[in-house]
Amino acid sequence: MIQKNYYKAIIIGGSAGSFPVITEILANLPKDYPIPIIMCLHRLKDIREGFSEALNAKSAVLVEEPYDKQKIKGNRVYLAPSNYHMQIELGNTFALSTDIMVKHSRPSIDVLFESAAYNYGKKAVGIILSGANSDGAQGLKTLKSKGGFAIAQDPEESRITTMPKAAMKATTVDKVLETKDIIRFLKKLV
Amino acid sequence: MVEDLQLNDIRKLTDRVMEKYGYDFKDYALASFKRRIIFILNEQELRSIDDLLERILNSEKAFNQFLSDLTVNTTEMFRDPEFWSYLSKEVIPKLKNSKIKIWHAGCSSGEEVYSMAILLKELDMLDKVTITATDISNSILDKAKKGSYTLSKMETNRKNYEKFGGTGKLEDYYSLNGRIASMNQDLLKNVLFVEHNLASDGNVLGKFDIIMCRNVMIYFNSNLQDKVYRLFHKSMSSGGHLAIGIRESMVWSSIANKYLCLNQKEKVFKKIEE
Ligand SMILES: C[S@@+](CC[C@H](N)C(=O)[O-])C[C@H]1O[C@@H](n2cnc3c(N)ncnc32)[C@H](O)[C@@H]1O
């Protein structure tokens, strides 16, 4: 049973092959989607700009890269800025960090998911999309162990299956979904 | 493996460290601070805060190691190249005083200081400037003074330098010994490295024309951030410039209305009111 208006945040991790999935999800959510969507997507470190602009062009919900200590709100999609880890801080704000890379990544999906797990507990939804490494598996496991709801993109549909498969191996996910069903699921939450 | 820590464990650690060594970590931002401590516990194969306390309260050497592991030291030369281009085109050449003073607060292993010295040298302004470079950790300041970096780090530094638009080659500024690059020490002729703790040393180190504090205050809570902003304000010459990290914001600070934002993207501010 999925409870309406229960979840406080939707946390998404993706890497190679996830960009079209993300754009499709964002293109299909209403402008006033009330649950904050917090994303960590691997990208080239050198590309500081253009990424959130590209997402904004497709998304009805406003996409932004947060500043350190910025308050987390609904009707927003947040994207981890390039070259920083993004964490959720007590009091529902963002905390950025330049700490060493985790599994060769900064931003790291594990770091985001773990901090979301500790701050939102049962009220977090975690989604791992297509990608060519295992970042996010540990984080999704922690999120699940704190009572959160874990989803992996269906490897049948994923362009690159390593990441969703690693997540499914690390923990028992609640659902394995194709993009269109992820969208349907997110709409049912509100 | 330690996976999580309770808030009261963290409080206990910061209280005992404060009592014994006088370092105040209670106002560090929790998420990153907790991650660092968990990282230290697991790396040293300790099982609890009590084990860690036993180690660091009984050995100053162990405490110093702890201090440098606790703070995040990652840095690069010319990190955010566009920021440095802006500084070199729009800010520094416009400083008209005969002597210019710069403060790097939280200079880590020195990359930021060498970047500044190189930038000044290329503007032919190195002799006009004195630089004060501070950090909480003495061992990191030793690294900064030495200025020896691995070749793989130099590769990142070189790419940044080229994007910044340096007029020469980064190789002009160091010599190679095996796989270690040693920065030319004449870049440091007007640089003073000083141990200084932003969390507790409220004394003014001077009046500066430029204060750089990039990616340091993200590790502080807003309370401590504001205290540091006020210290910077007191240490700033009139018309001086403050540069913070590109994902930081000073709009929430109590000194925000005394500054004009010169560049919103690169986060450079100018003092317009005492
Ligand atoms: C991530 S580094 C930033 C280096 C450089 N400014 C940059 O942007 O690349 C953060 C530095 O802040 C220093 N630091 C942390 N707490 C401090 C404090 N209370 N006082 C002074 N320096 C501190 C750390 O030791 C570390 O070297």
PDB file of C-alpha atoms in Angstrom, chain B residues 25 31 36 83 158 163 250:
ATOM      1  CA  PHE B  25      34.296  21.890  16.893  1.00  0.00           C
ATOM      2  CA  ALA B  31      26.498  15.926   8.127  1.00  0.00           C
ATOM      3  CA  ARG B  36      34.625  12.445   8.749  1.00  0.00           C
ATOM      4  CA  PHE B  83      36.664  32.608 -10.848  1.00  0.00           C
ATOM      5  CA  ARG B 158      47.589  22.276 -15.297  1.00  0.00           C
ATOM      6  CA  LYS B 163      41.312  27.257 -18.562  1.00  0.00           C
ATOM      7  CA  MET B 250      26.271  35.099   2.186  1.00  0.00           C
TER       8      MET B 250
END
